[in-house]
Coordinates of C-alpha atoms in Angstrom, one line a residue:
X253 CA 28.0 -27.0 36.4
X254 CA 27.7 -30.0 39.0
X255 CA 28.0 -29.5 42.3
X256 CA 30.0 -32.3 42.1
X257 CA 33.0 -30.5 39.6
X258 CA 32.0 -27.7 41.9
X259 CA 33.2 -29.8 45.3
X260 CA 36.1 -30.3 43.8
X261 CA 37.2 -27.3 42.4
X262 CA 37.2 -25.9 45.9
X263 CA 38.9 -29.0 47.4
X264 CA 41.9 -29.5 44.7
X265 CA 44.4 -26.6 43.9
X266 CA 47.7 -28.1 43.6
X267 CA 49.4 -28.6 40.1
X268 CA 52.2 -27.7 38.3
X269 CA 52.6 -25.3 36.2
X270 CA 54.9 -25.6 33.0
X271 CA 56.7 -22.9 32.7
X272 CA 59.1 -21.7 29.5
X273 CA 62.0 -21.1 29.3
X274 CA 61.9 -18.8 26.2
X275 CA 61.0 -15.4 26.2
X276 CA 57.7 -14.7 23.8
X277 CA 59.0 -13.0 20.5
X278 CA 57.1 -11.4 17.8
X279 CA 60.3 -11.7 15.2
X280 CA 59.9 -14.4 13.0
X281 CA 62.9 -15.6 10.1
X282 CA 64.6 -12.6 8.5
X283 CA 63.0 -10.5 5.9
X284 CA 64.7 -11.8 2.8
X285 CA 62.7 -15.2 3.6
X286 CA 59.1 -14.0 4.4
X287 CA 57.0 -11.0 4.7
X288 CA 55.1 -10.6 8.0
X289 CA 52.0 -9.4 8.7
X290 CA 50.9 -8.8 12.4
X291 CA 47.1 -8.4 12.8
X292 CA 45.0 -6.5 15.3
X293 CA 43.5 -9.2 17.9
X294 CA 39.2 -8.5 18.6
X295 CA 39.8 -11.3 21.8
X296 CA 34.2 -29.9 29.2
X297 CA 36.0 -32.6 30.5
X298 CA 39.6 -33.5 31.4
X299 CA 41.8 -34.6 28.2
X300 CA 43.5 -37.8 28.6
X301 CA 46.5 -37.1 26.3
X302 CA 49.7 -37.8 28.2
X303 CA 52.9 -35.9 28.4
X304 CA 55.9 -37.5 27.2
X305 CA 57.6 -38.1 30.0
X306 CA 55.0 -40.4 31.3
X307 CA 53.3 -38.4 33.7
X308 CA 49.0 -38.2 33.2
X309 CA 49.1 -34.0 34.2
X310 CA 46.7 -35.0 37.2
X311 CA 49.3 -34.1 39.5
X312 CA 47.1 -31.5 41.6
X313 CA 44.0 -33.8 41.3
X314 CA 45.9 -36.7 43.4
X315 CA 47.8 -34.0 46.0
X316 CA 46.3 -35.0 49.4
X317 CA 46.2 -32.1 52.1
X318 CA 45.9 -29.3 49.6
X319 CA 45.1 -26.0 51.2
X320 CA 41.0 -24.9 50.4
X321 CA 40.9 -21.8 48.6
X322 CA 37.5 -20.3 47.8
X323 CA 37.7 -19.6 44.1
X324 CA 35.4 -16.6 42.3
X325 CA 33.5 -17.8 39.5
X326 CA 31.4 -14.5 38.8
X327 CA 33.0 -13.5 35.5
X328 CA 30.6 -10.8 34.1
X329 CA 29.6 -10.9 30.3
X330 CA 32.1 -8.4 29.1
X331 CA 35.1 -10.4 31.3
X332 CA 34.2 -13.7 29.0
X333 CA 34.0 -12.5 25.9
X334 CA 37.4 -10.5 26.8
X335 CA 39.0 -14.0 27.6
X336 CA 37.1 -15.7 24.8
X337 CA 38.3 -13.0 22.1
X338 CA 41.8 -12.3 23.3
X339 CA 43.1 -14.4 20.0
X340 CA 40.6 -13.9 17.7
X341 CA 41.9 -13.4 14.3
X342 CA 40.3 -12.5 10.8
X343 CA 41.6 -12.8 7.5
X344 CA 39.8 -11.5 4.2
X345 CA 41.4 -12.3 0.9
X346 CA 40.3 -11.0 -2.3
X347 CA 37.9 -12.5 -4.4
X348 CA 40.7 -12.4 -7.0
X349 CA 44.1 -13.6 -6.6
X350 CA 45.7 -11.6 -9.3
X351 CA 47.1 -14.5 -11.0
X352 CA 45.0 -16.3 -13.4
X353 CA 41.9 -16.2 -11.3
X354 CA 38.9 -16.5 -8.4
X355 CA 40.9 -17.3 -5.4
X356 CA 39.8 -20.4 -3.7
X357 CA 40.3 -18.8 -0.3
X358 CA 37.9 -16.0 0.8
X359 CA 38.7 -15.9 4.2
X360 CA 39.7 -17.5 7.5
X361 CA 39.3 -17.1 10.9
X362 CA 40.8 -18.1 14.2
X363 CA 40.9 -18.7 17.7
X364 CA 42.8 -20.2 21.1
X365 CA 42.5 -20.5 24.4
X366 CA 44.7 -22.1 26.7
X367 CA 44.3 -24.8 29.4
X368 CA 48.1 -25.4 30.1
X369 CA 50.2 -22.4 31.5
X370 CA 52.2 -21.7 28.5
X371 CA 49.8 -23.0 25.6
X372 CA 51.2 -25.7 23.9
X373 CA 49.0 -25.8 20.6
X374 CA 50.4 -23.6 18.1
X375 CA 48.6 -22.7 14.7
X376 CA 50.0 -21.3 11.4
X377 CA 48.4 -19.3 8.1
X378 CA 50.6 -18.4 5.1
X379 CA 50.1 -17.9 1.3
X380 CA 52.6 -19.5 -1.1
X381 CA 54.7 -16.6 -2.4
X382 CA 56.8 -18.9 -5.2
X383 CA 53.6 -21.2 -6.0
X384 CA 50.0 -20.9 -5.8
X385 CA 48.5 -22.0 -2.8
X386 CA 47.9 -21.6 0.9
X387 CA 48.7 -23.4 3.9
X388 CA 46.9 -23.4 7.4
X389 CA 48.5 -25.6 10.0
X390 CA 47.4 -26.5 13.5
X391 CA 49.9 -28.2 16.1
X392 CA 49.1 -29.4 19.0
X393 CA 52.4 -30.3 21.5
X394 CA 52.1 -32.4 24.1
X395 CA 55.9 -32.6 26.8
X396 CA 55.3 -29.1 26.8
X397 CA 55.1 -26.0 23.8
X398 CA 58.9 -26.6 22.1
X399 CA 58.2 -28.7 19.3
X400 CA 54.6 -27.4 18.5
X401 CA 56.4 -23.9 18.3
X402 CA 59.2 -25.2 16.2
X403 CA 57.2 -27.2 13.8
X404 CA 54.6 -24.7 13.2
X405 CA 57.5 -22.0 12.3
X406 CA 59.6 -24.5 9.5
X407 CA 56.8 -26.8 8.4
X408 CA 55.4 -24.5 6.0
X409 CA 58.9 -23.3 4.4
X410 CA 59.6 -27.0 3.9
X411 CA 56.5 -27.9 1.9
X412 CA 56.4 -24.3 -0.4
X413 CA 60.0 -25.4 -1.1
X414 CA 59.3 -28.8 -2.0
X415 CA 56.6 -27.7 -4.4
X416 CA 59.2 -25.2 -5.9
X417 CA 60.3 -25.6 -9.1
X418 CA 64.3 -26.0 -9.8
X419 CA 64.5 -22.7 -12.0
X420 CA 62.7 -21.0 -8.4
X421 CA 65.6 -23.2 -6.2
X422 CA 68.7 -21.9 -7.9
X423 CA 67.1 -18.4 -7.5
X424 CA 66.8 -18.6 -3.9
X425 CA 69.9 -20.4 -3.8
X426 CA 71.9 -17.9 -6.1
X427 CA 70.8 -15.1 -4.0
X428 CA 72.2 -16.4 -0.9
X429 CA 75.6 -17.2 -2.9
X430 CA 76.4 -13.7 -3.7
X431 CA 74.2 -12.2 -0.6
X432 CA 71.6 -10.4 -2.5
X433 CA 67.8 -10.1 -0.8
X434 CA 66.2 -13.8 -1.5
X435 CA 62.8 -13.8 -3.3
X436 CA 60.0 -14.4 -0.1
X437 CA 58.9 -17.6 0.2
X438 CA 55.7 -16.9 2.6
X439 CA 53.4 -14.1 3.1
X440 CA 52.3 -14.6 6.9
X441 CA 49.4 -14.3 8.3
X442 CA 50.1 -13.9 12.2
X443 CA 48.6 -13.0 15.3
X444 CA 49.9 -10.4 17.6
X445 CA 50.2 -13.0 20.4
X446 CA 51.7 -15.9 17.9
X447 CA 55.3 -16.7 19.3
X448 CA 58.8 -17.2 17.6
X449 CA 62.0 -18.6 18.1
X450 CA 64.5 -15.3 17.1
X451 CA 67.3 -16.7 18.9
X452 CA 67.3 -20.0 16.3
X453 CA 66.1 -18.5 13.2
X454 CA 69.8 -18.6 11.6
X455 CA 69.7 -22.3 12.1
X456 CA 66.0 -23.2 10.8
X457 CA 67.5 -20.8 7.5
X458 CA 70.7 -23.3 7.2
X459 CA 68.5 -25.9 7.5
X460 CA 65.9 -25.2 5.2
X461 CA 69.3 -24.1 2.6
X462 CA 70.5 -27.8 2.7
X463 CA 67.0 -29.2 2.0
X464 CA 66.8 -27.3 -0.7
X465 CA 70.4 -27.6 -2.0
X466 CA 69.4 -31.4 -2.0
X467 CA 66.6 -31.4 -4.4
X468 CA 68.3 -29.2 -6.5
X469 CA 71.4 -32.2 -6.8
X470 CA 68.6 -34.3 -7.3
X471 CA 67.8 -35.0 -10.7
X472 CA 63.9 -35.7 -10.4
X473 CA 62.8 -32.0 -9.0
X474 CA 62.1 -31.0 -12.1
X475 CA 59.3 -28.7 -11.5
X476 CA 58.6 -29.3 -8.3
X477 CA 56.6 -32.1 -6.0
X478 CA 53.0 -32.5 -6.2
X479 CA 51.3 -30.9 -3.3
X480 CA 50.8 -34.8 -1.7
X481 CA 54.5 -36.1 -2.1
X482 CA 55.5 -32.3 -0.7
X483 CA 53.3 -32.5 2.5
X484 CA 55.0 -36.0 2.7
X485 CA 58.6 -35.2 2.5
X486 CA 58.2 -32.2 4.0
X487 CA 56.7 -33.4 7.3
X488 CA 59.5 -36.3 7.2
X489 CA 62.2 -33.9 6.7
X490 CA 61.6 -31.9 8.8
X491 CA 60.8 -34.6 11.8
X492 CA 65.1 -35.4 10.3
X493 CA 66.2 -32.8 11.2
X494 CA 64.4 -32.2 14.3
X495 CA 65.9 -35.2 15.9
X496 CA 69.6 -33.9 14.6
X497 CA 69.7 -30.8 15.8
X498 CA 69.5 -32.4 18.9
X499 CA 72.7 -34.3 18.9
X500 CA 75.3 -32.2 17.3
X501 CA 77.0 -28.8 18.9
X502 CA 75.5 -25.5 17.9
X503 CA 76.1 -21.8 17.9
X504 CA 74.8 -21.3 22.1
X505 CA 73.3 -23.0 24.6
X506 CA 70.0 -20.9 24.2
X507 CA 70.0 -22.8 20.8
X508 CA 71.2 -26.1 21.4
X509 CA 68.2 -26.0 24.6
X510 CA 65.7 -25.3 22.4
X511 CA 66.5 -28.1 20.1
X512 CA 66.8 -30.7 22.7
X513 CA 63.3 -29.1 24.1
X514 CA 62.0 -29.8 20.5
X515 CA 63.1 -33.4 19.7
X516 CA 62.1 -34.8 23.4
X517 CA 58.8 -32.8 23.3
X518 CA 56.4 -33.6 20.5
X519 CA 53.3 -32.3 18.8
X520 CA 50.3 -34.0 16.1
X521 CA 50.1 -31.4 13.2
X522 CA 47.4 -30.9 10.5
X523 CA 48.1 -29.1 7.5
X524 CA 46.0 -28.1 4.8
X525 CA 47.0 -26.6 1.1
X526 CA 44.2 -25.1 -0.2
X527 CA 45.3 -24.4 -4.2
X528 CA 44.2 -24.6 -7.6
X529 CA 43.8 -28.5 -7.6
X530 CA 41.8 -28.6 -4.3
X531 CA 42.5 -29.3 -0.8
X532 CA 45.4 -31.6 0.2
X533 CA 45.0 -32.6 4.1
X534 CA 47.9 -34.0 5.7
X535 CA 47.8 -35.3 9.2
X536 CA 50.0 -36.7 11.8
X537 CA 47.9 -37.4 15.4
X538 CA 44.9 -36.3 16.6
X539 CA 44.2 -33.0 15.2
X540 CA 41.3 -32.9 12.6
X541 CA 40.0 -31.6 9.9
X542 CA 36.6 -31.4 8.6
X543 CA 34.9 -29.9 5.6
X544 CA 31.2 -28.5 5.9
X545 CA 28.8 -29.5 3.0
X546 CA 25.9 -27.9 1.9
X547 CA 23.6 -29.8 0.1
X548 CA 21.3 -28.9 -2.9
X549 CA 18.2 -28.7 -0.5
X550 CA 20.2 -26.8 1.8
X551 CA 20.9 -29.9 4.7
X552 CA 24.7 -29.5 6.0
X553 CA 26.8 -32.3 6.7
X554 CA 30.1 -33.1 7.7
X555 CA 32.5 -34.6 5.6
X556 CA 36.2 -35.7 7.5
X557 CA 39.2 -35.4 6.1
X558 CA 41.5 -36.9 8.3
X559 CA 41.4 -39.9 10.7
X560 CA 42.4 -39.4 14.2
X561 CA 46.1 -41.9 14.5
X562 CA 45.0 -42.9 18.1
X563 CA 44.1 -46.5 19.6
X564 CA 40.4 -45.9 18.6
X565 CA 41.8 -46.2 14.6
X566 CA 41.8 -50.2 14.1
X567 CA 43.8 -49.7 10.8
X568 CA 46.4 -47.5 12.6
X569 CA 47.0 -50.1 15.6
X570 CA 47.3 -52.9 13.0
X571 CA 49.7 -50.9 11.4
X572 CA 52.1 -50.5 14.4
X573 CA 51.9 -54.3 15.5
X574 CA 53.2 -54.8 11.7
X575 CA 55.9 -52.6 12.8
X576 CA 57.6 -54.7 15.6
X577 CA 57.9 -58.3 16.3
X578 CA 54.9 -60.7 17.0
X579 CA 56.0 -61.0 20.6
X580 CA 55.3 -57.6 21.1
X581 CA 51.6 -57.1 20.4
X582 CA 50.2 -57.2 23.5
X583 CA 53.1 -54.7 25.1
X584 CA 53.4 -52.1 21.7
X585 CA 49.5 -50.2 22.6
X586 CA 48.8 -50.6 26.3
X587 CA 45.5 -48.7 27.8
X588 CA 45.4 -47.2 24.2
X589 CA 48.4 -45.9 24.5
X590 CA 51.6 -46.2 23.0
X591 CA 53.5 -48.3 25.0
X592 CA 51.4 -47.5 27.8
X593 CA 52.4 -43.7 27.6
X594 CA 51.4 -41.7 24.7
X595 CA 47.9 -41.0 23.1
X596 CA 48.9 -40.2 19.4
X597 CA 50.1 -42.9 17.2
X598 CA 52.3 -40.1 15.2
X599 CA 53.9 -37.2 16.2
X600 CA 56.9 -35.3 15.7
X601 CA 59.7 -35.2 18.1
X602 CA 59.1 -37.2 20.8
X603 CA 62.3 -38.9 20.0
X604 CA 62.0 -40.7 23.5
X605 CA 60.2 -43.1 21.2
X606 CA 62.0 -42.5 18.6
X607 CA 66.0 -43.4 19.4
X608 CA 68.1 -45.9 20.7
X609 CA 68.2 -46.3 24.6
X610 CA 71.9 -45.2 24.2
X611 CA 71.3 -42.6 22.1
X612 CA 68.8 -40.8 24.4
X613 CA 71.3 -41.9 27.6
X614 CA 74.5 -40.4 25.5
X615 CA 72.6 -36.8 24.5
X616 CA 70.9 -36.1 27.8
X617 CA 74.2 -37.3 29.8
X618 CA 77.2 -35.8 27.3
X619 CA 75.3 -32.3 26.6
X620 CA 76.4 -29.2 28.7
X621 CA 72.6 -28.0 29.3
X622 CA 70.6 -28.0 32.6
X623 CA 68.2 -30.8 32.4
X624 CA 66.2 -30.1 35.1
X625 CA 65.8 -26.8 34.1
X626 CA 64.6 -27.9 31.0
X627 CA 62.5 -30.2 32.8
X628 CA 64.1 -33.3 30.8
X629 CA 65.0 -36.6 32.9
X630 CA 66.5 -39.7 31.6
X631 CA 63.2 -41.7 30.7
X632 CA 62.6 -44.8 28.6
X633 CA 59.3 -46.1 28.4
X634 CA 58.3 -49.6 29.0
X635 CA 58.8 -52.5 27.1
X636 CA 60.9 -50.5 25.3
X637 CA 62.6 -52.9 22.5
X638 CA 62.7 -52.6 19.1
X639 CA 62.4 -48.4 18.3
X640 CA 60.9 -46.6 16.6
X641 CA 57.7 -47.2 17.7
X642 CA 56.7 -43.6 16.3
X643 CA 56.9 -41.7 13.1
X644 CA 55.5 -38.2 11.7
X645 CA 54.4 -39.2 8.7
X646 CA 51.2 -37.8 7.4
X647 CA 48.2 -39.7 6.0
X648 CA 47.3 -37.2 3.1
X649 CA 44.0 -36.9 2.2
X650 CA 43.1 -35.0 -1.4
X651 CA 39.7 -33.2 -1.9
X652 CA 38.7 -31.6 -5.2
X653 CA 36.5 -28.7 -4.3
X654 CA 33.0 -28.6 -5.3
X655 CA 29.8 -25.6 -5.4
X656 CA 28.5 -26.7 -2.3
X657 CA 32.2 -27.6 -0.5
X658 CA 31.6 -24.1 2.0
X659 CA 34.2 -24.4 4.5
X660 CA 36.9 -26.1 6.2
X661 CA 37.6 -26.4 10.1
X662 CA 41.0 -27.4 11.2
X663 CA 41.3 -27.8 15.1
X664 CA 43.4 -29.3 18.0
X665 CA 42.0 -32.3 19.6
X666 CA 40.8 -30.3 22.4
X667 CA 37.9 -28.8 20.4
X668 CA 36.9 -32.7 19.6
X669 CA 37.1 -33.8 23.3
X670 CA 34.0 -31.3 23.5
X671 CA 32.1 -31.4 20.2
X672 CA 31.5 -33.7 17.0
X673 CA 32.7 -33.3 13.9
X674 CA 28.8 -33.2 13.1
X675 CA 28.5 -30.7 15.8
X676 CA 31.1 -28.5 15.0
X677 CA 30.0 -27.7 10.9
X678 CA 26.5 -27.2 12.8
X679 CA 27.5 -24.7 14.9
X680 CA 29.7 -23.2 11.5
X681 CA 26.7 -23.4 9.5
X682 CA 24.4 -21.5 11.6
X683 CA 27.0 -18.9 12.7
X684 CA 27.7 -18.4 8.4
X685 CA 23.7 -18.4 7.0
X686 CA 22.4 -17.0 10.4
X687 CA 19.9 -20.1 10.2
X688 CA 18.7 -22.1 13.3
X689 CA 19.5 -25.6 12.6
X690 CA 17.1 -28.1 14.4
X691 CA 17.7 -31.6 15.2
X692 CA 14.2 -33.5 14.6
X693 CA 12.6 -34.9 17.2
X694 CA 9.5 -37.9 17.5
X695 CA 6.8 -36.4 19.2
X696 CA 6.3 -40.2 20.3
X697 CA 9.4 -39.5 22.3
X698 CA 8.1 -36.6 24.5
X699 CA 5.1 -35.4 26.8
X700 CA 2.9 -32.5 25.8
X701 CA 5.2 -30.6 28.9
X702 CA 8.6 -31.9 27.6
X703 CA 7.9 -30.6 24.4
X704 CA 6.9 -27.3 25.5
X705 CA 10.3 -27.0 27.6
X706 CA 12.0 -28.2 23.9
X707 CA 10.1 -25.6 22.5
X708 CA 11.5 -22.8 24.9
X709 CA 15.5 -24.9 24.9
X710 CA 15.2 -24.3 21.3
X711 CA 13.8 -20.3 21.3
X712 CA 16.4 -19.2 23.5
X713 CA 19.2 -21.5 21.1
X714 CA 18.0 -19.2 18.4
X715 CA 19.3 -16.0 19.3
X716 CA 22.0 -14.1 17.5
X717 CA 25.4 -15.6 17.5
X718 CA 27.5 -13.4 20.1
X719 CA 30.8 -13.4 17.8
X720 CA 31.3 -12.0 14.7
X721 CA 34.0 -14.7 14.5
X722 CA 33.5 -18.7 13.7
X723 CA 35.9 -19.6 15.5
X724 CA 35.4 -18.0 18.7
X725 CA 32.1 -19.5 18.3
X726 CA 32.8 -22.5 18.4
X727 CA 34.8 -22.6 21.3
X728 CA 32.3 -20.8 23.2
X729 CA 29.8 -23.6 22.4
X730 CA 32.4 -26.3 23.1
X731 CA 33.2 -24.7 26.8
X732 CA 29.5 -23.9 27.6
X733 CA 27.2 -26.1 26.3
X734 CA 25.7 -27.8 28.8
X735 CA 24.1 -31.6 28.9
X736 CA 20.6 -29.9 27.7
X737 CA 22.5 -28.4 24.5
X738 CA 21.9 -25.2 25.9
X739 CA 24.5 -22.7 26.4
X740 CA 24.9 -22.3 30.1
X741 CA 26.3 -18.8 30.5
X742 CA 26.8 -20.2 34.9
X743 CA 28.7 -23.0 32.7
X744 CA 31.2 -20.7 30.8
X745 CA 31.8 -18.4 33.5
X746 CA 32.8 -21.1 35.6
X747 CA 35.4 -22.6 33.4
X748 CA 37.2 -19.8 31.8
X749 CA 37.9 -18.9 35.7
X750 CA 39.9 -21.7 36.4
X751 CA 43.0 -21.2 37.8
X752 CA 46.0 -22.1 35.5
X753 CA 46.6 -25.1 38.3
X754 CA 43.3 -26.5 37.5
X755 CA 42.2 -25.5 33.8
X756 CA 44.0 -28.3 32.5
X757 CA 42.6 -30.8 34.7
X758 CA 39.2 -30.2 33.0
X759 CA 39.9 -29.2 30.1
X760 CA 42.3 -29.5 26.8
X761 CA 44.2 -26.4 24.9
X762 CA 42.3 -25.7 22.1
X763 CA 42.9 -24.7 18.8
X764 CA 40.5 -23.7 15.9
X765 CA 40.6 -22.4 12.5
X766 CA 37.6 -21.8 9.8
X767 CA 38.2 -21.7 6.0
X768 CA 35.9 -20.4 4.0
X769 CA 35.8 -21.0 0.3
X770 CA 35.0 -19.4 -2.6
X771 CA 32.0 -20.7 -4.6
X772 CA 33.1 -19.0 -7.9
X773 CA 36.2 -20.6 -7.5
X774 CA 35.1 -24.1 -7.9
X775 CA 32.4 -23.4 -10.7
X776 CA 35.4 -21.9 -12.7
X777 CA 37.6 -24.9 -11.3
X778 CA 34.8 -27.4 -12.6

């Protein structure tokens, strides 16, 4: 680490901390919905994403006159991998799924680690109970955690039951009728330390009832949505009802707080089904997914599936300016943000960008909760003139799965602030075949003594991978990797330390999970 970063980590420790307002919960919807499976946990720069509200999260960086405290950076080995592992998580599937088949998933594992103090990325892993399929989601929240928390939990029932078929619907709906148990929708896949909203699980179940009441009146259900126009409607649906919750009376004020938190925080969400037909990828912001490709000679590359929806997309800006008047395109994306304020081009929530001026006014004014408690303040961005200016719908990506198709990462944007995409199926490629991978170099480029030192960078690169998971690896490599592509152990230590006023200063939440396919299942597939 510099001794620059190092100046100022002594010099700076102001900051905020956001704090919830929710007590962690390990309950998730009632049983006659889902089947829950807890499992055991093993345990570079400053992100530029905004908050919602406007502010930049520099707040400590630009305190002036704030007290020196010496800070201890001398984690030991076992103290980072505790950090590092704290939620790891590993999934194993069999090879068949005892339908009509290999199973296309074989395993998948995950990691976080959190910059902001609570983590506001959220992730999700669930088989389809009613169809065949799974879904991995990762949501990354910006405003604070509420929406990524709320989205993560109801996405996935909204897409399984849009890919339900009507015979399935009037089941589920029969059951609730006349109050017998309802067939499960998901089998879970959670994390000891994954949260849930118990206190509003009876409303995200009345919810979820109307949506599917409404495809049943509908007389084009039929046998349910393909898994693209699902992961469409679902994600819009859902953003629907989001923003409603919001405005009318509910049960408490524990309840109706969470859903304003929700609709006036936001989140980016990926989502992948991974079925029969293939991969579907739908993505709202800057979360990404990736697939890793091995070649017949046994070369890796990356292949994307998504496209980040941030100023750096051209088609994406083009697609907002179409959006609002003429006049407007040089005030709509300002210093590649949305109207000056907000990095991702779609999000859910964030209805701040979403509603009326007088809507927002007449919710935050006319409700009976504690705004500042909340941390919520009447806020309108600038130029603010013809809304929406945002929208959660997903660009869907489809992706029929091939021999040499070995895995899939999904991560938060805080894994690509440090890494590649290129970078990232590397590090999954040599942590899976246990292979070195070498970048070639011209020995035109380099001295007789700088390729020697290349020669020892690279020795010392080729030691066993420390984790047994993929995930964890890559975040290890995306914290510690220093300038030289070495891992800097000094490095690491140095930044998992950080105080929770500072880590986010330097450093994004991130988010990561690694699917790995099965070959067998595309050979039969093909």
């Amino acid at each position: 680490m510099s001794g620059y970063l190092c100046s100022r980590l002594l010099l700076y420790t102001g900051g905020r901390h956001l704090t919830s307002f929710f007590a962690p919960s390990q309950h998730v919807l009632p049983d006659k919905l889902c089947r829950t499976y807890p499992l055991p946990c093993h345990a570079r720069s400053f992100s530029s994403r905004s908050r919602s509200d406007g502010s930049s999260g520099q707040e400590g960086e630009n305190t002036l006159h704030a007290p020196r405290r010496e800070l201890d950076f001398q984690l030991s080995r076992l103290q980072i991998n505790a950090v590092l592992r704290a939620n790891e998580q590993s999934v194993r599937f069999p090879e068949f799924d005892g339908r009509s088949g290999p199973s296309p998933v074989l395993r998948f594992e995950s990691n976080q680690l959190s910059a902001n103090t609570p983590l506001e990325d959220r992730r999700s892993s669930a088989s389809c109970l009613q169809t065949r399929g799974m879904l991995f989601g990762m949501f990354d929240g910006h405003g604070g955690h509420a929406c990524a928390q709320a989205v993560s939990e109801r996405l996935p029932y909204y897409i399984a039951v849009s890919m339900m078929s009507e015979s399935v619907l009037e089941d589920l709906e029969a059951a609730m009728e006349t109050l017998r148990p309802v067939p499960p929708i998901l089998q879970w896949y959670k994390h000891r330390n994954d949260y849930n909203y118990r206190e509003s699980a009876a409303l995200y179940v009345n919810h979820l009832r109307v949506y599917w009441q409404e495809l049943l009146a509908s007389e084009e259900h039929g046998d349910g949505m393909r898994p693209t126009d699902a992961l469409i409607y679902a994600f819009q649906r859902l953003d629907t009802d989001l923003s409603l919750e919001a405005q009318v009376p509910l049960a408490n004020d524990l309840m109706r707080n969470t859903a304003i938190q929700a609709a006036f925080a936001g989140c980016t969400a990926c989502v992948a089904h991974v079925g029969p037909e293939g991969v579907h990828v739908a993505n709202a912001g800057d979360c990404r997914a990736v697939l890793g490709v091995q070649e017949h000679d046994g070369s890796w590359s990356a292949l994307p599936l998504t496209q980040d929806h941030n100023a750096a997309n051209v088609t994406e800006v083009e697609r907002i300016w179409q959006q609002h008047p003429a006049s407007e395109r040089h005030s709509v994306i300002v210093d590649d943000r949305l109207l000056g304020v907000l990095m991702p081009l779609r999000a859910f929530g964030d209805v701040r960008f979403k509603w009326s001026r007088e809507l927002q006014q007449s919710v935050l004014e006319n409700g009976d909760s504690d705004l500042e408690a909340l941390n919520l303040h009447q806020y309108a961005p600038p130029n603010y003139l013809t809304p929406p200016y945002l929208e959660a719908t997903p660009e869907v990506t489809y992706h029929r799965l091939r021999p040499q198709d070995r895995f899939l990462v999904l991560a938060s944007d805080g894994l690509w602030d440090e890494m590649t995409s290129d970078e990232a199926v590397r590090l999954v490629a040599e942590h899976l075949t246990g292979i070195h991978l070498q970048a070639p170099v011209s020995a035109s480029q380099l001295n007789l003594g700088q390729m020697h030192q290349l020669l020892l960078q690279r020795r010392a690169r080729a030691t066993p991978a420390l984790d047994l998971n993929g995930a964890t690896h890559l975040i290890r490599h995306a914290l510690g990797t220093n300038e030289y592509a070495e891992m800097d152990q000094e490095r690491l230590a140095t930044i998992l330390a950080l105080p929770s006023d500072l880590a986010r200063m330097y450093r994004d939440d991130i988010t990561v999970t690694v699917i790995y396919f099965n070959p067998n299942f595309s050979k039969t597939a093909n």
